[in-house]
Coordinates of C-alpha atoms in Angstrom, one line a residue:
M1 CA 24.7 -75.8 35.9
N2 CA 25.0 -72.8 38.3
G3 CA 26.7 -70.9 35.5
V4 CA 23.4 -70.9 33.5
N5 CA 22.0 -68.4 36.0
G6 CA 25.1 -66.2 36.0
P7 CA 27.9 -65.8 38.5
Q8 CA 27.4 -67.1 42.0
N9 CA 27.5 -65.2 45.4
G10 CA 24.6 -63.0 44.4
Q11 CA 26.6 -60.7 42.1
P12 CA 23.8 -60.3 39.5
H13 CA 21.4 -59.1 42.3
L14 CA 24.0 -56.6 43.5
D15 CA 24.4 -55.3 40.0
H16 CA 20.7 -54.9 39.5
A17 CA 20.4 -53.3 42.9
D18 CA 23.2 -50.8 42.2
G19 CA 21.8 -50.0 38.8
Q20 CA 18.3 -49.5 40.1
Y21 CA 19.6 -47.2 42.8
F22 CA 21.5 -45.2 40.3
L23 CA 18.4 -45.0 38.1
T24 CA 16.2 -43.8 41.0
E25 CA 18.7 -41.1 41.8
A26 CA 19.1 -40.1 38.2
Y27 CA 15.3 -39.8 37.9
K28 CA 15.3 -37.4 40.8
V29 CA 17.8 -35.2 38.9
I30 CA 15.7 -35.4 35.7
L31 CA 12.5 -34.5 37.6
E32 CA 14.1 -31.5 39.3
E33 CA 16.3 -30.1 36.5
V34 CA 14.3 -30.9 33.4
L35 CA 10.6 -31.1 34.5
C36 CA 10.6 -28.7 37.4
K37 CA 13.2 -26.1 36.6
G38 CA 12.8 -26.7 32.8
T39 CA 9.1 -25.6 32.9
D40 CA 9.6 -22.7 35.4
V41 CA 9.2 -19.4 33.6
K42 CA 11.6 -17.9 36.1
E43 CA 14.4 -20.1 34.9
K44 CA 16.4 -19.7 31.7
V45 CA 15.4 -21.4 28.5
C46 CA 19.1 -22.2 27.9
D47 CA 22.4 -21.7 29.7
W48 CA 24.4 -20.7 26.6
H49 CA 28.1 -21.4 26.2
D50 CA 30.2 -21.4 23.1
P51 CA 31.4 -24.8 21.9
E52 CA 34.9 -24.9 23.3
E53 CA 33.7 -23.6 26.7
L54 CA 30.8 -26.1 26.8
S55 CA 33.0 -29.0 25.9
A56 CA 35.3 -28.2 28.8
L57 CA 32.3 -27.8 31.2
L58 CA 30.9 -31.2 30.2
D59 CA 34.2 -33.1 30.3
L60 CA 33.1 -35.2 27.3
E61 CA 36.4 -37.2 27.1
L62 CA 36.0 -41.0 27.3
R63 CA 38.6 -42.9 29.4
E64 CA 39.7 -46.4 30.1
G65 CA 38.2 -46.6 33.6
G66 CA 34.6 -46.0 34.7
E67 CA 33.3 -43.4 37.1
S68 CA 31.5 -43.5 40.4
H69 CA 27.7 -43.1 40.8
H70 CA 28.4 -39.6 42.3
Q71 CA 30.4 -38.6 39.3
L72 CA 27.8 -40.0 36.9
L73 CA 24.9 -38.2 38.6
Q74 CA 26.9 -35.0 38.2
R75 CA 27.1 -35.9 34.5
V76 CA 23.3 -36.2 34.4
R77 CA 23.0 -32.8 36.1
D78 CA 25.4 -31.2 33.7
V79 CA 23.6 -32.6 30.6
A80 CA 20.3 -31.3 32.0
K81 CA 21.7 -27.9 33.0
Y82 CA 23.4 -27.0 29.7
S83 CA 20.7 -28.4 27.4
V84 CA 18.0 -26.3 25.8
K85 CA 14.7 -26.5 27.8
T86 CA 12.2 -27.3 25.1
N87 CA 9.5 -27.7 27.8
H88 CA 9.9 -24.1 28.8
P89 CA 6.9 -21.9 28.1
R90 CA 9.1 -19.3 26.3
F91 CA 10.6 -21.8 23.9
F92 CA 9.1 -20.7 20.6
N93 CA 11.9 -22.0 18.4
Q94 CA 10.7 -25.3 16.8
L95 CA 7.6 -27.2 15.7
F96 CA 7.7 -29.1 19.0
A97 CA 7.6 -27.8 22.5
G98 CA 6.1 -28.5 26.0
V99 CA 5.7 -31.7 27.8
D100 CA 2.8 -34.2 28.2
Y101 CA 3.5 -36.3 31.3
H102 CA 1.5 -39.3 30.2
S103 CA 3.3 -39.4 26.9
L104 CA 6.6 -39.1 28.8
A105 CA 5.7 -42.0 31.0
G106 CA 5.1 -44.0 27.7
R107 CA 8.5 -42.9 26.5
F108 CA 10.2 -44.1 29.8
L109 CA 8.3 -47.4 29.5
T110 CA 9.3 -47.8 25.9
E111 CA 13.0 -47.4 26.7
A112 CA 12.8 -49.8 29.7
L113 CA 11.2 -52.5 27.6
N114 CA 13.8 -52.1 24.8
T115 CA 12.2 -54.1 22.1
S116 CA 12.0 -53.8 18.3
Q117 CA 8.7 -53.5 16.5
Y118 CA 9.1 -55.9 13.6
T119 CA 7.4 -59.1 14.7
Y120 CA 4.5 -60.1 16.9
E121 CA 6.7 -62.6 18.8
V122 CA 9.1 -60.0 20.1
A123 CA 6.6 -57.0 20.4
P124 CA 3.1 -58.5 20.8
V125 CA 1.6 -55.6 22.8
F126 CA 3.0 -53.0 20.5
V127 CA 2.0 -54.7 17.2
L128 CA -1.6 -54.7 18.4
M129 CA -1.3 -51.2 19.8
E130 CA 0.2 -49.8 16.6
N131 CA -2.6 -51.4 14.5
V132 CA -5.2 -49.7 16.7
M133 CA -3.5 -46.3 16.5
L134 CA -3.1 -46.5 12.7
T135 CA -6.8 -47.6 12.3
K136 CA -8.0 -44.7 14.5
L137 CA -5.8 -42.1 12.7
R138 CA -6.9 -43.3 9.3
S139 CA -10.6 -43.0 10.3
M140 CA -10.0 -39.4 11.2
V141 CA -8.6 -38.9 7.6
G142 CA -11.8 -40.5 6.3
W143 CA -10.4 -43.8 5.2
P144 CA -12.4 -46.8 6.6
Q145 CA -9.6 -49.1 5.3
G146 CA -6.0 -48.7 4.5
D147 CA -2.5 -49.3 5.7
G148 CA 0.3 -47.5 7.5
I149 CA 3.3 -47.6 9.8
F150 CA 5.1 -45.5 12.4
C151 CA 8.2 -43.9 10.9
P152 CA 11.4 -42.3 12.2
G153 CA 10.4 -38.8 11.2
G154 CA 8.2 -37.0 8.7
S155 CA 11.1 -37.0 6.2
V156 CA 11.0 -40.8 6.1
S157 CA 7.2 -40.7 5.7
N158 CA 7.6 -38.4 2.7
M159 CA 10.3 -40.7 1.2
Y160 CA 8.0 -43.7 1.7
A161 CA 5.2 -41.9 -0.2
M162 CA 7.5 -41.2 -3.1
N163 CA 8.8 -44.8 -3.2
V164 CA 5.4 -46.4 -3.0
A165 CA 4.0 -44.0 -5.6
R166 CA 6.8 -45.0 -8.0
Y167 CA 6.4 -48.7 -7.2
R168 CA 2.7 -48.5 -7.9
A169 CA 3.4 -46.9 -11.3
Y170 CA 6.4 -49.1 -12.2
P171 CA 6.7 -52.2 -9.9
Q172 CA 9.6 -53.5 -12.0
V173 CA 11.8 -50.8 -10.5
K174 CA 12.2 -52.9 -7.3
V175 CA 14.0 -55.7 -9.2
Q176 CA 15.3 -54.1 -12.3
G177 CA 16.4 -50.7 -11.0
L178 CA 16.2 -47.2 -12.5
W179 CA 17.1 -48.2 -16.0
A180 CA 13.6 -50.0 -16.2
V181 CA 11.6 -46.8 -15.7
P182 CA 11.3 -43.5 -17.7
R183 CA 12.3 -40.1 -16.4
L184 CA 9.8 -39.4 -13.6
A185 CA 8.5 -36.1 -12.4
A186 CA 7.2 -35.1 -8.9
F187 CA 5.4 -31.9 -8.0
T188 CA 5.3 -29.9 -4.8
S189 CA 5.1 -26.3 -3.7
Q190 CA 7.8 -23.8 -3.3
E191 CA 7.2 -23.9 0.4
S192 CA 7.1 -27.6 0.9
H193 CA 9.5 -29.3 3.3
Y194 CA 13.0 -29.9 1.9
S195 CA 12.6 -33.7 2.6
L196 CA 10.8 -34.0 -0.7
C197 CA 13.9 -33.0 -2.5
K198 CA 16.0 -35.2 -0.3
A199 CA 13.7 -38.1 -1.1
A200 CA 14.0 -37.5 -4.9
S201 CA 17.8 -37.4 -4.6
F202 CA 18.0 -40.5 -2.4
L203 CA 15.6 -42.6 -4.6
G204 CA 17.5 -41.6 -7.8
I205 CA 14.7 -39.5 -9.2
G206 CA 16.8 -36.4 -9.2
L207 CA 16.4 -32.9 -8.0
D208 CA 15.9 -31.6 -11.5
N209 CA 12.7 -33.7 -11.7
V210 CA 11.1 -32.1 -8.7
F211 CA 8.9 -29.3 -10.2
M212 CA 8.3 -26.5 -7.7
V213 CA 4.8 -25.1 -8.0
K214 CA 4.2 -21.5 -7.2
V215 CA 2.4 -20.3 -4.1
N216 CA 0.2 -17.4 -3.2
E217 CA 1.1 -14.7 -0.7
R218 CA -0.1 -16.9 2.1
G219 CA 2.1 -19.7 1.0
C220 CA -0.6 -22.0 -0.4
M221 CA 0.0 -24.0 -3.7
I222 CA -1.6 -22.4 -6.7
P223 CA -3.5 -25.2 -8.5
E224 CA -3.4 -23.5 -11.9
D225 CA 0.4 -23.5 -11.8
L226 CA 0.4 -27.1 -10.8
D227 CA -1.6 -27.8 -14.0
E228 CA 1.0 -25.8 -16.0
K229 CA 4.0 -27.6 -14.3
I230 CA 2.5 -31.0 -15.2
E231 CA 2.3 -30.0 -18.8
L232 CA 5.8 -28.5 -18.7
A233 CA 7.2 -31.8 -17.4
R234 CA 5.5 -33.8 -20.1
S235 CA 6.8 -31.4 -22.8
Q236 CA 10.3 -32.2 -21.5
G237 CA 9.8 -35.9 -21.9
A238 CA 9.2 -36.7 -18.2
V239 CA 6.3 -38.9 -16.8
P240 CA 4.4 -37.3 -13.9
F241 CA 3.8 -39.7 -11.1
L242 CA 3.4 -37.8 -7.7
V243 CA 2.0 -34.6 -6.3
S244 CA 2.9 -33.8 -2.7
A245 CA 0.7 -31.2 -1.2
T246 CA 1.3 -29.6 2.3
S247 CA -1.0 -29.1 5.2
G248 CA 0.9 -26.8 7.5
T249 CA 4.0 -25.5 5.8
T250 CA 7.1 -25.2 8.0
I251 CA 7.6 -21.4 7.8
Q252 CA 4.2 -19.8 7.2
G253 CA 1.9 -22.7 8.3
A254 CA 0.0 -22.6 5.0
F255 CA -2.5 -25.3 4.0
D256 CA -2.7 -26.2 0.3
P257 CA -6.2 -26.4 -1.3
L258 CA -6.5 -30.2 -1.2
D259 CA -9.8 -30.6 -3.1
R260 CA -8.5 -28.6 -6.1
I261 CA -5.2 -30.5 -6.1
A262 CA -7.1 -33.8 -5.9
D263 CA -9.1 -32.8 -9.0
I264 CA -5.8 -32.4 -10.9
C265 CA -4.4 -35.7 -9.6
D266 CA -7.6 -37.5 -10.6
K267 CA -7.5 -36.0 -14.0
N268 CA -3.9 -37.0 -14.5
K269 CA -4.0 -40.3 -12.6
L270 CA -1.3 -39.2 -10.2
W271 CA -0.5 -40.3 -6.7
M272 CA -1.6 -37.6 -4.3
H273 CA 0.5 -37.4 -1.1
V274 CA -0.1 -34.8 1.7
D275 CA 2.7 -33.8 4.0
A276 CA 0.7 -33.0 7.1
A277 CA 3.5 -33.6 9.5
W278 CA 2.9 -30.2 11.0
G279 CA -0.8 -29.5 10.4
G280 CA -2.4 -33.0 10.4
S281 CA -3.5 -32.6 14.0
V282 CA -6.2 -30.1 13.0
L283 CA -8.2 -33.2 12.1
F284 CA -8.9 -33.5 15.8
S285 CA -10.6 -30.1 15.9
K286 CA -14.2 -29.5 14.7
K287 CA -13.4 -25.8 14.4
H288 CA -10.3 -26.1 12.3
K289 CA -10.4 -29.4 10.4
H290 CA -11.8 -27.5 7.4
L291 CA -8.2 -26.5 6.7
M292 CA -7.7 -30.0 5.4
K293 CA -10.9 -30.3 3.4
G294 CA -10.5 -32.9 0.8
I295 CA -7.8 -35.0 2.7
E296 CA -9.9 -38.1 2.2
R297 CA -9.2 -37.9 -1.5
A298 CA -5.4 -38.3 -1.0
D299 CA -3.5 -41.6 -1.4
S300 CA -1.1 -41.1 1.5
L301 CA -0.4 -38.8 4.4
A302 CA 2.5 -38.0 6.7
W303 CA 1.5 -36.9 10.2
N304 CA 3.7 -36.1 13.2
P305 CA 1.8 -36.2 16.5
H306 CA 5.0 -35.3 18.3
K307 CA 4.4 -31.7 17.1
M308 CA 1.0 -30.1 17.8
L309 CA -0.2 -33.0 20.0
L310 CA 2.9 -33.0 22.2
A311 CA 3.4 -36.8 22.0
G312 CA 7.2 -36.3 22.3
L313 CA 10.0 -36.9 19.9
Q314 CA 9.6 -38.8 17.8
C315 CA 6.1 -39.9 16.9
C316 CA 5.4 -39.9 13.2
V317 CA 3.0 -41.9 11.0
F318 CA 2.7 -42.7 7.3
L319 CA -0.9 -43.5 6.4
L320 CA -2.2 -45.0 3.1
K321 CA -5.6 -45.4 1.6
D322 CA -4.4 -48.5 -0.2
N323 CA -5.5 -51.9 1.3
T324 CA -3.7 -54.2 -1.2
D325 CA -0.5 -54.5 0.8
L326 CA 1.3 -52.1 -1.5
L327 CA 3.5 -50.8 1.3
K328 CA 4.8 -54.3 2.1
Q329 CA 5.2 -55.3 -1.5
C330 CA 7.3 -52.2 -2.1
H331 CA 9.6 -52.6 0.9
C332 CA 9.7 -56.3 1.8
A333 CA 12.9 -58.4 1.6
N334 CA 11.3 -61.6 3.2
A335 CA 14.2 -62.2 5.6
T336 CA 13.7 -65.9 6.7
Y337 CA 15.3 -65.5 10.1
L338 CA 12.6 -63.0 11.1
F339 CA 9.5 -63.6 8.9
Q340 CA 9.3 -67.4 8.8
Q341 CA 6.2 -68.5 6.9
D342 CA 5.5 -71.5 9.2
K343 CA 5.0 -69.6 12.4
F344 CA 2.3 -70.7 14.8
Y345 CA 0.5 -67.4 14.7
D346 CA -1.0 -65.2 12.0
M347 CA 1.9 -63.9 9.9
R348 CA 0.0 -60.7 9.1
M349 CA 0.9 -59.6 12.6
D350 CA 4.6 -59.4 11.6
T351 CA 4.7 -55.8 10.2
G352 CA 8.4 -55.3 9.9
D353 CA 8.6 -55.9 6.2
K354 CA 6.5 -52.7 5.6
S355 CA 9.5 -50.7 6.7
V356 CA 12.9 -50.2 5.0
Q357 CA 14.4 -50.6 8.5
C358 CA 15.1 -53.9 10.3
G359 CA 15.1 -52.8 14.0
R360 CA 12.3 -50.3 14.5
K361 CA 11.7 -48.3 17.7
V362 CA 8.3 -48.5 19.4
D363 CA 6.8 -45.0 18.8
C364 CA 3.1 -45.8 19.4
L365 CA 3.0 -46.2 23.2
K366 CA 3.6 -42.6 24.1
L367 CA 0.7 -41.5 21.8
W368 CA -1.6 -44.3 23.0
L369 CA -1.0 -43.6 26.7
M370 CA -1.5 -39.8 26.2
W371 CA -4.7 -40.4 24.2
K372 CA -6.0 -42.8 26.8
A373 CA -5.3 -40.1 29.5
V374 CA -7.0 -37.1 27.8
G375 CA -9.3 -38.7 25.2
T376 CA -10.1 -37.4 21.8
E377 CA -11.8 -34.4 23.3
G378 CA -8.7 -33.5 25.2
L379 CA -6.6 -33.6 22.1
A380 CA -9.1 -31.5 20.3
E381 CA -9.0 -28.9 23.0
R382 CA -5.2 -28.9 22.8
V383 CA -5.4 -28.1 19.1
D384 CA -8.0 -25.4 19.6
K385 CA -6.0 -23.7 22.3
V386 CA -3.0 -23.1 20.1
F387 CA -5.3 -21.4 17.5
K388 CA -6.7 -18.9 20.0
L389 CA -4.3 -16.1 19.2
P390 CA -3.0 -16.5 15.6
Q391 CA -4.7 -17.8 12.5
F392 CA -2.3 -20.7 12.8
V393 CA 0.5 -21.5 15.2
N394 CA 3.2 -20.0 13.0
V395 CA 3.5 -16.2 13.5
C396 CA 5.9 -14.6 11.1
F397 CA 7.0 -10.9 11.6
W398 CA 9.8 -8.4 11.3
Y399 CA 11.0 -6.3 14.2
I400 CA 11.9 -2.8 13.0
P401 CA 14.3 -1.1 15.5
P402 CA 14.1 2.6 16.0
S403 CA 17.2 3.2 13.9
L404 CA 15.4 1.9 10.8
R405 CA 11.9 3.2 11.3
G406 CA 10.8 5.6 8.6
K407 CA 13.7 4.6 6.4
E408 CA 11.9 2.0 4.3
G409 CA 12.9 3.9 1.1
N410 CA 16.6 3.8 1.7
N411 CA 18.7 1.7 -0.7
D412 CA 20.3 -0.3 2.2
Y413 CA 17.1 -0.8 4.2
Q414 CA 16.5 -4.4 3.2
E415 CA 20.2 -5.3 3.8
K416 CA 20.1 -3.7 7.3
L417 CA 16.7 -5.3 8.1
S418 CA 18.1 -8.7 7.3
K419 CA 20.7 -8.3 10.1
V420 CA 18.1 -7.5 12.8
A421 CA 16.8 -11.0 13.6
P422 CA 20.3 -12.7 13.7
V423 CA 21.6 -10.1 16.2
I424 CA 18.5 -10.3 18.4
K425 CA 18.6 -14.1 18.3
E426 CA 22.2 -14.1 19.5
R427 CA 21.4 -11.7 22.3
M428 CA 18.4 -13.8 23.5
M429 CA 20.4 -17.0 23.4
R430 CA 23.2 -15.6 25.4
K431 CA 20.8 -14.1 27.9
G432 CA 18.7 -17.3 28.0
S433 CA 15.4 -15.5 28.2
M434 CA 13.6 -17.2 25.4
M435 CA 14.1 -18.9 22.0
V436 CA 12.5 -18.1 18.6
G437 CA 13.7 -18.9 15.1
Y438 CA 14.3 -16.7 12.1
Q439 CA 14.8 -17.3 8.3
P440 CA 14.5 -15.6 4.9
L441 CA 11.9 -16.7 2.4
R442 CA 12.3 -16.2 -1.3
E443 CA 12.5 -12.4 -1.7
K444 CA 11.8 -11.7 1.9
V445 CA 14.8 -11.0 4.1
N446 CA 15.3 -12.6 7.6
F447 CA 12.1 -12.5 9.7
F448 CA 11.1 -14.1 13.0
R449 CA 9.0 -17.2 13.0
M450 CA 7.3 -17.7 16.4
V451 CA 5.7 -21.1 17.0
I452 CA 2.9 -21.1 19.5
I453 CA 2.3 -24.7 20.5
S454 CA 3.1 -25.4 24.1
P455 CA 0.0 -25.6 26.4
H456 CA 2.1 -23.9 29.1
I457 CA 2.1 -20.6 27.2
S458 CA 0.1 -17.9 28.9
Q459 CA -0.9 -14.4 27.9
E460 CA 1.9 -13.1 30.1
D461 CA 4.4 -15.1 28.1
M462 CA 3.1 -13.6 24.9
D463 CA 3.4 -10.1 26.3
F464 CA 6.9 -10.9 27.6
F465 CA 7.9 -12.1 24.2
L466 CA 7.0 -8.8 22.5
D467 CA 8.6 -6.7 25.3
E468 CA 11.8 -8.8 25.2
I469 CA 12.2 -8.4 21.4
E470 CA 11.9 -4.7 22.0
R471 CA 14.4 -4.7 24.9
L472 CA 16.9 -6.8 22.9
G473 CA 16.6 -4.7 19.7
K474 CA 15.8 -1.2 20.5
D475 CA 19.5 -0.1 20.6
L476 CA 20.4 -1.7 17.3
Y477 CA 22.4 0.8 15.2
N478 CA 26.1 0.0 14.9
A479 CA 25.4 -3.7 14.6
L480 CA 23.6 -3.0 11.4

């Protein structure tokens, strides 16, 4: 019977004690290297090394025998040292940055509890918590009722929208497959996230059946062209079923005119989805929520609090206006080993069949704990702060080095200008002074996209950014 409790002689207690000691020491390293040095403006954003050199520094090889605590703690230090410090105030590279310590505590607790959010019996706290979070977020959209689920990324949320929209129009597709539905057509803007195309490919709708709607100079969908694209699809024998608008495009941060798009969707009886993964958090702000005027008319919404709200990767929700259990009907498989119909509690608490996943990570705790800490007003202030300098948090620009100034009319000007951002990006990465992204956009050659999101950014950081771009690029000549 002693074997039921594990080996004798206290070995399990020694293992726990050793493990907890290691965890305590590892946490000290994380606190110092990631959260202290990683947020210090005097430290590097990254300690850059090329792949072969970095592989050697990290000693990534896996061996037959294990290593000592001392060696493992050095591994922790090395991982922290050579990783990009996304919490650094001069990290402008992605649509996430900075750190919220309450959210981070929620992430630590989530990992320690190590449960899967599919049934009430194994995750009772988090099933209730997720329901509260989804209800609150839906109310901010303007939906008194509805449905939703936390998803592993905004791309999955967009895929869910496309799948549910198709299921609503042709429920037989779930059982009979693609042969049972006509050629379908989806519509989104030229600046929408690439996940819409991936979803169409993954779901068997096809890339050729995603109609790209023109945008204006600011990057917003042009409703008149949406009307024309819908008619074009019909003329080609396709059946329109979904329009995906965007609130906060990835590059320019544009917000599509939701009210006018909703009019078109109503007229054509189309599912209206809004990819607000980036911009959805403006709904917290009384000053800026007008950017999403008309959102309450949508059928579904993707929203990533891990971006502008700093909830930490990853924290993404898919919200629906529907309250007929459409999401579960579309995705359920009714696995009897998980979702027994004779359980002793309310089966509606088992939410796992709303997802295409089986195991599902708990992503609600970090947002809940952060929201508890700062309140709705604190989150609104966070959103308002990032708007103080630019119109939106995406700032796109070219840097023109002295060697190109006044030469805009030269035949090779655009070609040379396209090389400026990549060279400066390499220089800043190798120096480790800051990080900012670049990209082309349609006919526009490479330009910088600065994302201003971290609450740790100061006016001094903004000034440093401009000065550093000038320092890194003022001598560009031969490289072009």
